[in-house]
């Protein structure tokens, strides 16, 4: 009897931790269909393996750079994520560089979703399926509507790159420097005007300045792909470097020494420095300028925003150059 009782005690009951588990009878089969292969861990930006791969690429990137890109450097931040169906579609339409399009499992398909998937596929952007929990984490809780686009950090140039671009053209150098412009849409507008009026590049300080984000890309209407942007630690020092290379530094300010139509320096190599709408040019930046010009306006208008001011000044420089 003792042996029988021991044997009965050793029998595991169905559903216990180590015992047999009752099957679903096929009821959960649909939940397993249509998911496709699981993306590699390093392809999922919310996974620790992706962050490790990025860190490794950053350590070894300098050795693998090609000629002509030796001074290119990425932004200070990591990848950016555009969330939401409208935002993703607009970003893809604008040609913003992208490394992955994330689509939530069982996302309701509409015209925007279909367009995003087709555009990404046509451009060769990887399509990755993710759970909504993963997308919540990836977008930091933003309203993503089941779509998220991963955008790599912008590759900034250096001051020497801008000079090389100008030297390779048949026009005097024309660079736009931004002092204290924090709205990426203003930066995008400046990039668009710079491309339209023959500018050779845009110069930004690293601190207290907008960077080339997805918002700037969209506003630039593709100009961000054609106009190099240099980012520097010290704007005054960079302006001095451009002056040493033979460029005149011209600041835009409401209290300028001359009005824009009388700017004689426009026909030579020029750096146009645009300050913020509220504070204008910083003191040290203003002192670095060879000349400060103002844009004639009606008395009832106090100032123009940076994007508009840069566009007006660039047009005038292009007009005077013929």
mmCIF file of C-alpha atoms in Angstrom:
data_model
loop_
_atom_site.group_PDB
_atom_site.id
_atom_site.type_symbol
_atom_site.label_atom_id
_atom_site.label_comp_id
_atom_site.label_asym_id
_atom_site.label_seq_id
_atom_site.Cartn_x
_atom_site.Cartn_y
_atom_site.Cartn_z
ATOM 1 C CA UNK A 1 0.000 0.000 0.000
ATOM 2 C CA UNK A 2 2.842 2.337 0.865
ATOM 3 C CA UNK A 3 4.331 1.785 -2.579
ATOM 4 C CA UNK A 4 1.015 2.453 -4.265
ATOM 5 C CA UNK A 5 0.495 5.651 -2.331
ATOM 6 C CA UNK A 6 3.981 6.843 -3.313
ATOM 7 C CA UNK A 7 3.209 6.129 -6.945
ATOM 8 C CA UNK A 8 -0.064 7.997 -6.713
ATOM 9 C CA UNK A 9 1.724 10.965 -5.118
ATOM 10 C CA UNK A 10 4.217 11.057 -7.966
ATOM 11 C CA UNK A 11 1.542 11.444 -10.638
ATOM 12 C CA UNK A 12 1.401 15.053 -11.917
ATOM 13 C CA UNK A 13 -1.985 16.551 -12.394
ATOM 14 C CA UNK A 14 -2.946 18.057 -15.785
ATOM 15 C CA UNK A 15 -2.338 21.807 -15.852
ATOM 16 C CA UNK A 16 0.246 21.773 -13.046
ATOM 17 C CA UNK A 17 3.538 23.625 -13.563
ATOM 18 C CA UNK A 18 5.414 20.632 -14.966
ATOM 19 C CA UNK A 19 2.497 18.492 -16.032
ATOM 20 C CA UNK A 20 0.549 18.188 -19.254
ATOM 21 C CA UNK A 21 -1.135 21.349 -20.523
ATOM 22 C CA UNK A 22 -4.570 21.244 -22.054
ATOM 23 C CA UNK A 23 -4.402 22.231 -25.744
ATOM 24 C CA UNK A 24 -6.335 25.093 -27.323
ATOM 25 C CA UNK A 25 -8.021 22.764 -29.787
ATOM 26 C CA UNK A 26 -6.983 25.105 -32.601
ATOM 27 C CA UNK A 27 -8.811 28.076 -31.120
ATOM 28 C CA UNK A 28 -5.592 30.166 -30.959
ATOM 29 C CA UNK A 29 -4.422 29.280 -34.467
ATOM 30 C CA UNK A 30 -5.461 32.612 -36.034
ATOM 31 C CA UNK A 31 -3.460 34.540 -33.466
ATOM 32 C CA UNK A 32 -0.329 32.905 -34.827
ATOM 33 C CA UNK A 33 -1.011 33.596 -38.493
ATOM 34 C CA UNK A 34 0.213 36.533 -40.592
ATOM 35 C CA UNK A 35 2.997 37.702 -38.286
ATOM 36 C CA UNK A 36 5.821 36.700 -40.587
ATOM 37 C CA UNK A 37 9.408 36.155 -39.464
ATOM 38 C CA UNK A 38 10.541 37.947 -36.314
ATOM 39 C CA UNK A 39 12.890 40.863 -37.197
ATOM 40 C CA UNK A 40 16.456 40.621 -35.989
ATOM 41 C CA UNK A 41 17.004 42.120 -32.554
ATOM 42 C CA UNK A 42 19.391 44.739 -33.941
ATOM 43 C CA UNK A 43 16.695 45.874 -36.398
ATOM 44 C CA UNK A 44 14.274 46.719 -33.586
ATOM 45 C CA UNK A 45 15.173 50.171 -32.239
ATOM 46 C CA UNK A 46 13.532 49.457 -28.886
ATOM 47 C CA UNK A 47 15.766 46.399 -28.335
ATOM 48 C CA UNK A 48 19.038 46.613 -26.385
ATOM 49 C CA UNK A 49 20.828 44.814 -29.239
ATOM 50 C CA UNK A 50 20.014 47.730 -31.556
ATOM 51 C CA UNK A 51 21.569 50.215 -29.124
ATOM 52 C CA UNK A 52 24.677 48.085 -28.782
ATOM 53 C CA UNK A 53 25.018 47.870 -32.569
ATOM 54 C CA UNK A 54 24.685 51.647 -32.851
ATOM 55 C CA UNK A 55 27.353 52.177 -30.206
ATOM 56 C CA UNK A 56 29.692 49.767 -31.977
ATOM 57 C CA UNK A 57 29.083 51.481 -35.309
ATOM 58 C CA UNK A 58 29.859 54.843 -33.726
ATOM 59 C CA UNK A 59 33.183 53.570 -32.377
ATOM 60 C CA UNK A 60 34.250 52.081 -35.683
ATOM 61 C CA UNK A 61 32.648 54.536 -38.077
ATOM 62 C CA UNK A 62 35.625 56.823 -38.495
ATOM 63 C CA UNK A 63 37.782 54.066 -39.946
ATOM 64 C CA UNK A 64 35.272 53.130 -42.596
ATOM 65 C CA UNK A 65 34.407 56.540 -43.987
ATOM 66 C CA UNK A 66 34.887 57.018 -47.697
ATOM 67 C CA UNK A 67 36.955 59.748 -49.337
ATOM 68 C CA UNK A 68 35.017 62.992 -49.595
ATOM 69 C CA UNK A 69 33.074 62.178 -46.432
ATOM 70 C CA UNK A 70 35.943 62.221 -43.971
ATOM 71 C CA UNK A 71 34.671 65.298 -42.171
ATOM 72 C CA UNK A 72 31.022 64.282 -42.139
ATOM 73 C CA UNK A 73 29.678 63.607 -38.667
ATOM 74 C CA UNK A 74 26.335 62.548 -37.307
ATOM 75 C CA UNK A 75 24.092 64.515 -35.010
ATOM 76 C CA UNK A 76 24.457 64.465 -31.260
ATOM 77 C CA UNK A 77 21.225 62.534 -30.813
ATOM 78 C CA UNK A 78 20.166 59.045 -31.770
ATOM 79 C CA UNK A 79 17.624 58.017 -34.382
ATOM 80 C CA UNK A 80 14.428 60.039 -34.622
ATOM 81 C CA UNK A 81 10.987 58.501 -34.905
ATOM 82 C CA UNK A 82 8.088 60.044 -36.831
ATOM 83 C CA UNK A 83 4.775 58.783 -35.448
ATOM 84 C CA UNK A 84 1.231 58.843 -36.810
ATOM 85 C CA UNK A 85 -0.218 58.025 -40.216
ATOM 86 C CA UNK A 86 -0.332 61.578 -41.626
ATOM 87 C CA UNK A 87 3.141 62.444 -40.367
ATOM 88 C CA UNK A 88 4.649 59.218 -41.707
ATOM 89 C CA UNK A 89 3.058 59.658 -45.141
ATOM 90 C CA UNK A 90 4.177 63.310 -45.360
ATOM 91 C CA UNK A 91 7.708 62.364 -44.328
ATOM 92 C CA UNK A 92 7.898 59.654 -46.986
ATOM 93 C CA UNK A 93 6.479 62.015 -49.611
ATOM 94 C CA UNK A 94 9.153 64.591 -48.731
ATOM 95 C CA UNK A 95 11.875 62.021 -49.342
ATOM 96 C CA UNK A 96 13.153 62.047 -45.763
ATOM 97 C CA UNK A 97 15.819 59.349 -45.331
ATOM 98 C CA UNK A 98 14.421 56.407 -43.375
ATOM 99 C CA UNK A 99 15.862 53.158 -42.070
ATOM 100 C CA UNK A 100 12.643 51.324 -41.165
ATOM 101 C CA UNK A 101 8.864 51.595 -41.281
ATOM 102 C CA UNK A 102 7.190 49.955 -38.281
ATOM 103 C CA UNK A 103 3.634 48.714 -38.712
ATOM 104 C CA UNK A 104 1.621 47.465 -35.750
ATOM 105 C CA UNK A 105 0.209 43.958 -36.015
ATOM 106 C CA UNK A 106 -3.415 43.938 -37.234
ATOM 107 C CA UNK A 107 -3.371 47.662 -38.026
ATOM 108 C CA UNK A 108 -6.528 48.689 -39.844
ATOM 109 C CA UNK A 109 -5.586 49.341 -43.451
ATOM 110 C CA UNK A 110 -6.655 52.671 -44.968
ATOM 111 C CA UNK A 111 -5.364 54.859 -47.809
ATOM 112 C CA UNK A 112 -2.610 56.409 -45.669
ATOM 113 C CA UNK A 113 -1.381 53.072 -44.358
ATOM 114 C CA UNK A 114 -1.335 51.569 -47.842
ATOM 115 C CA UNK A 115 0.489 54.589 -49.273
ATOM 116 C CA UNK A 116 3.088 54.501 -46.497
ATOM 117 C CA UNK A 117 3.760 50.798 -47.003
ATOM 118 C CA UNK A 118 3.925 51.110 -50.813
ATOM 119 C CA UNK A 119 6.186 54.193 -50.741
ATOM 120 C CA UNK A 120 8.518 52.591 -48.223
ATOM 121 C CA UNK A 121 8.657 49.388 -50.267
ATOM 122 C CA UNK A 122 9.355 51.333 -53.485
ATOM 123 C CA UNK A 123 12.230 53.149 -51.757
ATOM 124 C CA UNK A 124 13.642 49.958 -50.284
ATOM 125 C CA UNK A 125 12.880 50.972 -46.697
ATOM 126 C CA UNK A 126 12.586 47.809 -44.530
ATOM 127 C CA UNK A 127 9.054 47.041 -43.309
ATOM 128 C CA UNK A 128 8.961 45.659 -39.779
ATOM 129 C CA UNK A 129 5.964 44.404 -37.858
ATOM 130 C CA UNK A 130 5.775 45.329 -34.179
ATOM 131 C CA UNK A 131 3.260 45.004 -31.390
ATOM 132 C CA UNK A 132 1.439 48.112 -30.220
ATOM 133 C CA UNK A 133 3.296 47.872 -26.936
ATOM 134 C CA UNK A 134 6.585 48.005 -28.798
ATOM 135 C CA UNK A 135 5.377 50.988 -30.839
ATOM 136 C CA UNK A 136 4.270 52.773 -27.660
ATOM 137 C CA UNK A 137 7.791 52.310 -26.312
ATOM 138 C CA UNK A 138 9.441 53.229 -29.610
ATOM 139 C CA UNK A 139 7.462 56.484 -29.968
ATOM 140 C CA UNK A 140 7.702 57.369 -26.277
ATOM 141 C CA UNK A 141 3.953 57.210 -25.841
ATOM 142 C CA UNK A 142 3.049 59.389 -28.854
ATOM 143 C CA UNK A 143 -0.146 58.744 -30.829
ATOM 144 C CA UNK A 144 1.269 56.504 -33.550
ATOM 145 C CA UNK A 145 -1.960 55.002 -35.032
ATOM 146 C CA UNK A 146 -0.010 51.830 -35.778
ATOM 147 C CA UNK A 147 2.688 53.495 -37.937
ATOM 148 C CA UNK A 148 6.154 54.790 -37.065
ATOM 149 C CA UNK A 149 9.066 55.775 -39.317
ATOM 150 C CA UNK A 150 12.634 55.510 -38.084
ATOM 151 C CA UNK A 151 14.861 58.366 -39.306
ATOM 152 C CA UNK A 152 18.656 58.184 -38.930
ATOM 153 C CA UNK A 153 20.665 61.093 -37.478
ATOM 154 C CA UNK A 154 21.490 63.775 -40.053
ATOM 155 C CA UNK A 155 25.085 63.720 -41.263
ATOM 156 C CA UNK A 156 26.440 67.218 -40.677
ATOM 157 C CA UNK A 157 29.285 68.753 -42.639
ATOM 158 C CA UNK A 158 32.172 70.932 -41.425
ATOM 159 C CA UNK A 159 33.056 74.512 -42.335
ATOM 160 C CA UNK A 160 35.735 73.262 -44.739
ATOM 161 C CA UNK A 161 33.069 71.255 -46.585
ATOM 162 C CA UNK A 162 31.082 74.442 -47.242
ATOM 163 C CA UNK A 163 34.192 76.161 -48.565
ATOM 164 C CA UNK A 164 34.911 73.202 -50.858
ATOM 165 C CA UNK A 165 31.359 73.314 -52.266
ATOM 166 C CA UNK A 166 31.723 77.050 -52.950
ATOM 167 C CA UNK A 167 35.145 76.586 -54.528
ATOM 168 C CA UNK A 168 33.737 73.973 -56.880
ATOM 169 C CA UNK A 169 31.025 76.301 -58.204
ATOM 170 C CA UNK A 170 31.227 79.201 -60.641
ATOM 171 C CA UNK A 171 29.771 81.706 -58.171
ATOM 172 C CA UNK A 172 31.175 83.646 -55.203
ATOM 173 C CA UNK A 173 30.664 81.830 -51.921
ATOM 174 C CA UNK A 174 27.265 82.303 -50.277
ATOM 175 C CA UNK A 175 26.678 80.767 -46.842
ATOM 176 C CA UNK A 176 23.851 81.360 -44.363
ATOM 177 C CA UNK A 177 24.649 81.222 -40.642
ATOM 178 C CA UNK A 178 21.872 80.989 -38.055
ATOM 179 C CA UNK A 179 22.287 82.465 -34.588
ATOM 180 C CA UNK A 180 19.775 81.266 -32.017
ATOM 181 C CA UNK A 181 17.188 79.825 -34.430
ATOM 182 C CA UNK A 182 15.402 77.111 -32.438
ATOM 183 C CA UNK A 183 12.392 76.319 -34.645
ATOM 184 C CA UNK A 184 13.217 73.478 -37.086
ATOM 185 C CA UNK A 185 10.579 74.804 -39.475
ATOM 186 C CA UNK A 186 12.521 78.064 -39.775
ATOM 187 C CA UNK A 187 15.645 76.031 -40.468
ATOM 188 C CA UNK A 188 13.771 74.107 -43.158
ATOM 189 C CA UNK A 189 12.600 77.364 -44.748
ATOM 190 C CA UNK A 190 16.171 78.700 -44.733
ATOM 191 C CA UNK A 191 17.430 75.527 -46.415
ATOM 192 C CA UNK A 192 14.766 75.870 -49.090
ATOM 193 C CA UNK A 193 15.660 79.529 -49.776
ATOM 194 C CA UNK A 194 19.387 78.741 -49.757
ATOM 195 C CA UNK A 195 18.870 76.097 -52.446
ATOM 196 C CA UNK A 196 16.568 78.373 -54.475
ATOM 197 C CA UNK A 197 18.985 81.329 -54.589
ATOM 198 C CA UNK A 198 22.271 79.524 -55.161
ATOM 199 C CA UNK A 199 23.620 79.281 -51.613
ATOM 200 C CA UNK A 200 26.422 76.842 -50.873
ATOM 201 C CA UNK A 201 25.492 75.797 -47.350
ATOM 202 C CA UNK A 202 24.084 76.608 -43.929
ATOM 203 C CA UNK A 203 26.016 76.991 -40.686
ATOM 204 C CA UNK A 204 24.542 76.166 -37.256
ATOM 205 C CA UNK A 205 25.847 76.287 -33.692
ATOM 206 C CA UNK A 206 25.486 73.064 -31.711
ATOM 207 C CA UNK A 207 23.795 74.708 -28.729
ATOM 208 C CA UNK A 208 20.575 76.732 -28.611
ATOM 209 C CA UNK A 209 19.831 75.929 -32.222
ATOM 210 C CA UNK A 210 17.433 73.787 -34.205
ATOM 211 C CA UNK A 211 18.915 70.760 -35.910
ATOM 212 C CA UNK A 212 18.012 68.983 -39.130
ATOM 213 C CA UNK A 213 15.099 66.951 -37.799
ATOM 214 C CA UNK A 214 12.236 65.346 -39.694
ATOM 215 C CA UNK A 215 10.283 68.600 -39.279
ATOM 216 C CA UNK A 216 13.101 70.609 -40.888
ATOM 217 C CA UNK A 217 13.328 68.036 -43.685
ATOM 218 C CA UNK A 218 9.630 68.359 -44.464
ATOM 219 C CA UNK A 219 9.681 72.177 -44.465
ATOM 220 C CA UNK A 220 12.733 72.250 -46.721
ATOM 221 C CA UNK A 221 10.759 70.385 -49.431
ATOM 222 C CA UNK A 222 13.767 68.224 -50.237
ATOM 223 C CA UNK A 223 16.369 71.009 -50.097
ATOM 224 C CA UNK A 224 17.963 69.353 -47.047
ATOM 225 C CA UNK A 225 19.202 66.650 -49.404
ATOM 226 C CA UNK A 226 20.961 69.212 -51.636
ATOM 227 C CA UNK A 227 22.295 71.864 -49.260
ATOM 228 C CA UNK A 228 25.072 70.839 -46.835
ATOM 229 C CA UNK A 229 24.625 71.902 -43.223
ATOM 230 C CA UNK A 230 27.642 72.380 -40.973
ATOM 231 C CA UNK A 231 27.296 72.299 -37.191
ATOM 232 C CA UNK A 232 29.985 73.891 -35.031
ATOM 233 C CA UNK A 233 30.718 74.209 -31.338
ATOM 234 C CA UNK A 234 31.500 77.931 -31.526
ATOM 235 C CA UNK A 235 29.714 80.078 -34.106
ATOM 236 C CA UNK A 236 31.969 83.124 -33.653
ATOM 237 C CA UNK A 237 35.080 81.013 -34.216
ATOM 238 C CA UNK A 238 33.521 79.497 -37.356
ATOM 239 C CA UNK A 239 32.686 82.961 -38.687
ATOM 240 C CA UNK A 240 36.283 84.026 -38.075
ATOM 241 C CA UNK A 241 37.412 80.964 -40.043
ATOM 242 C CA UNK A 242 35.199 81.992 -42.957
ATOM 243 C CA UNK A 243 36.534 85.548 -42.785
ATOM 244 C CA UNK A 244 40.077 84.202 -42.939
ATOM 245 C CA UNK A 245 39.040 82.303 -46.082
ATOM 246 C CA UNK A 246 38.008 85.579 -47.734
ATOM 247 C CA UNK A 247 34.279 85.779 -47.012
ATOM 248 C CA UNK A 248 32.580 88.933 -45.712
ATOM 249 C CA UNK A 249 30.320 88.395 -42.700
ATOM 250 C CA UNK A 250 27.050 90.320 -43.033
ATOM 251 C CA UNK A 251 24.510 90.306 -40.211
ATOM 252 C CA UNK A 252 20.773 90.945 -40.559
ATOM 253 C CA UNK A 253 19.355 93.187 -37.869
ATOM 254 C CA UNK A 254 16.615 95.808 -37.586
ATOM 255 C CA UNK A 255 19.259 98.284 -36.352
ATOM 256 C CA UNK A 256 21.583 97.735 -39.303
ATOM 257 C CA UNK A 257 24.162 100.228 -40.566
ATOM 258 C CA UNK A 258 22.786 100.092 -44.118
ATOM 259 C CA UNK A 259 19.583 98.906 -45.745
ATOM 260 C CA UNK A 260 19.669 95.682 -47.755
ATOM 261 C CA UNK A 261 19.267 97.246 -51.245
ATOM 262 C CA UNK A 262 22.465 99.243 -50.622
ATOM 263 C CA UNK A 263 24.600 96.256 -49.625
ATOM 264 C CA UNK A 264 27.709 96.544 -51.820
ATOM 265 C CA UNK A 265 29.242 93.401 -50.359
ATOM 266 C CA UNK A 266 26.515 91.280 -51.968
ATOM 267 C CA UNK A 267 28.518 90.707 -55.143
ATOM 268 C CA UNK A 268 31.478 89.191 -53.271
ATOM 269 C CA UNK A 269 31.835 86.047 -51.135
ATOM 270 C CA UNK A 270 29.403 86.474 -48.242
ATOM 271 C CA UNK A 271 28.144 84.864 -45.062
ATOM 272 C CA UNK A 272 24.636 86.063 -44.197
ATOM 273 C CA UNK A 273 24.037 85.777 -40.443
ATOM 274 C CA UNK A 274 20.407 85.598 -39.348
ATOM 275 C CA UNK A 275 19.478 86.049 -35.691
ATOM 276 C CA UNK A 276 16.370 84.978 -33.813
ATOM 277 C CA UNK A 277 13.158 86.947 -34.206
ATOM 278 C CA UNK A 278 13.071 87.947 -30.558
ATOM 279 C CA UNK A 279 16.719 88.568 -29.582
ATOM 280 C CA UNK A 280 18.318 89.199 -32.948
ATOM 281 C CA UNK A 281 22.069 88.734 -33.265
ATOM 282 C CA UNK A 282 24.122 87.856 -30.206
ATOM 283 C CA UNK A 283 26.610 90.501 -29.069
ATOM 284 C CA UNK A 284 29.759 88.593 -29.999
ATOM 285 C CA UNK A 285 28.283 87.522 -33.331
ATOM 286 C CA UNK A 286 27.346 91.104 -34.136
ATOM 287 C CA UNK A 287 30.850 92.305 -33.277
ATOM 288 C CA UNK A 288 32.255 89.706 -35.683
ATOM 289 C CA UNK A 289 30.215 91.044 -38.614
ATOM 290 C CA UNK A 290 31.898 93.206 -41.237
ATOM 291 C CA UNK A 291 28.578 94.935 -41.815
ATOM 292 C CA UNK A 292 25.080 94.821 -40.364
ATOM 293 C CA UNK A 293 22.142 95.435 -42.703
ATOM 294 C CA UNK A 294 18.436 95.917 -42.177
ATOM 295 C CA UNK A 295 15.479 94.979 -44.357
ATOM 296 C CA UNK A 296 13.231 97.967 -45.167
ATOM 297 C CA UNK A 297 9.729 97.377 -43.786
ATOM 298 C CA UNK A 298 6.566 99.307 -43.067
ATOM 299 C CA UNK A 299 6.371 101.046 -39.715
ATOM 300 C CA UNK A 300 3.542 98.794 -38.541
ATOM 301 C CA UNK A 301 5.688 95.653 -38.926
ATOM 302 C CA UNK A 302 8.204 95.106 -36.128
ATOM 303 C CA UNK A 303 10.169 92.184 -37.541
ATOM 304 C CA UNK A 304 10.208 89.194 -39.874
ATOM 305 C CA UNK A 305 10.752 85.645 -38.762
ATOM 306 C CA UNK A 306 14.115 84.108 -39.524
ATOM 307 C CA UNK A 307 12.945 82.026 -42.493
ATOM 308 C CA UNK A 308 11.355 85.014 -44.257
ATOM 309 C CA UNK A 309 14.268 87.368 -43.471
ATOM 310 C CA UNK A 310 16.785 84.901 -44.853
ATOM 311 C CA UNK A 311 14.703 84.413 -48.004
ATOM 312 C CA UNK A 312 14.482 88.174 -48.639
ATOM 313 C CA UNK A 313 18.228 88.683 -48.095
ATOM 314 C CA UNK A 314 19.173 85.722 -50.290
ATOM 315 C CA UNK A 315 16.939 86.996 -53.071
ATOM 316 C CA UNK A 316 18.597 90.415 -52.933
ATOM 317 C CA UNK A 317 22.082 88.905 -53.057
ATOM 318 C CA UNK A 318 21.103 86.747 -56.045
ATOM 319 C CA UNK A 319 19.534 89.756 -57.797
ATOM 320 C CA UNK A 320 22.616 91.929 -57.380
ATOM 321 C CA UNK A 321 24.847 89.151 -58.638
ATOM 322 C CA UNK A 322 22.734 88.897 -61.763
#
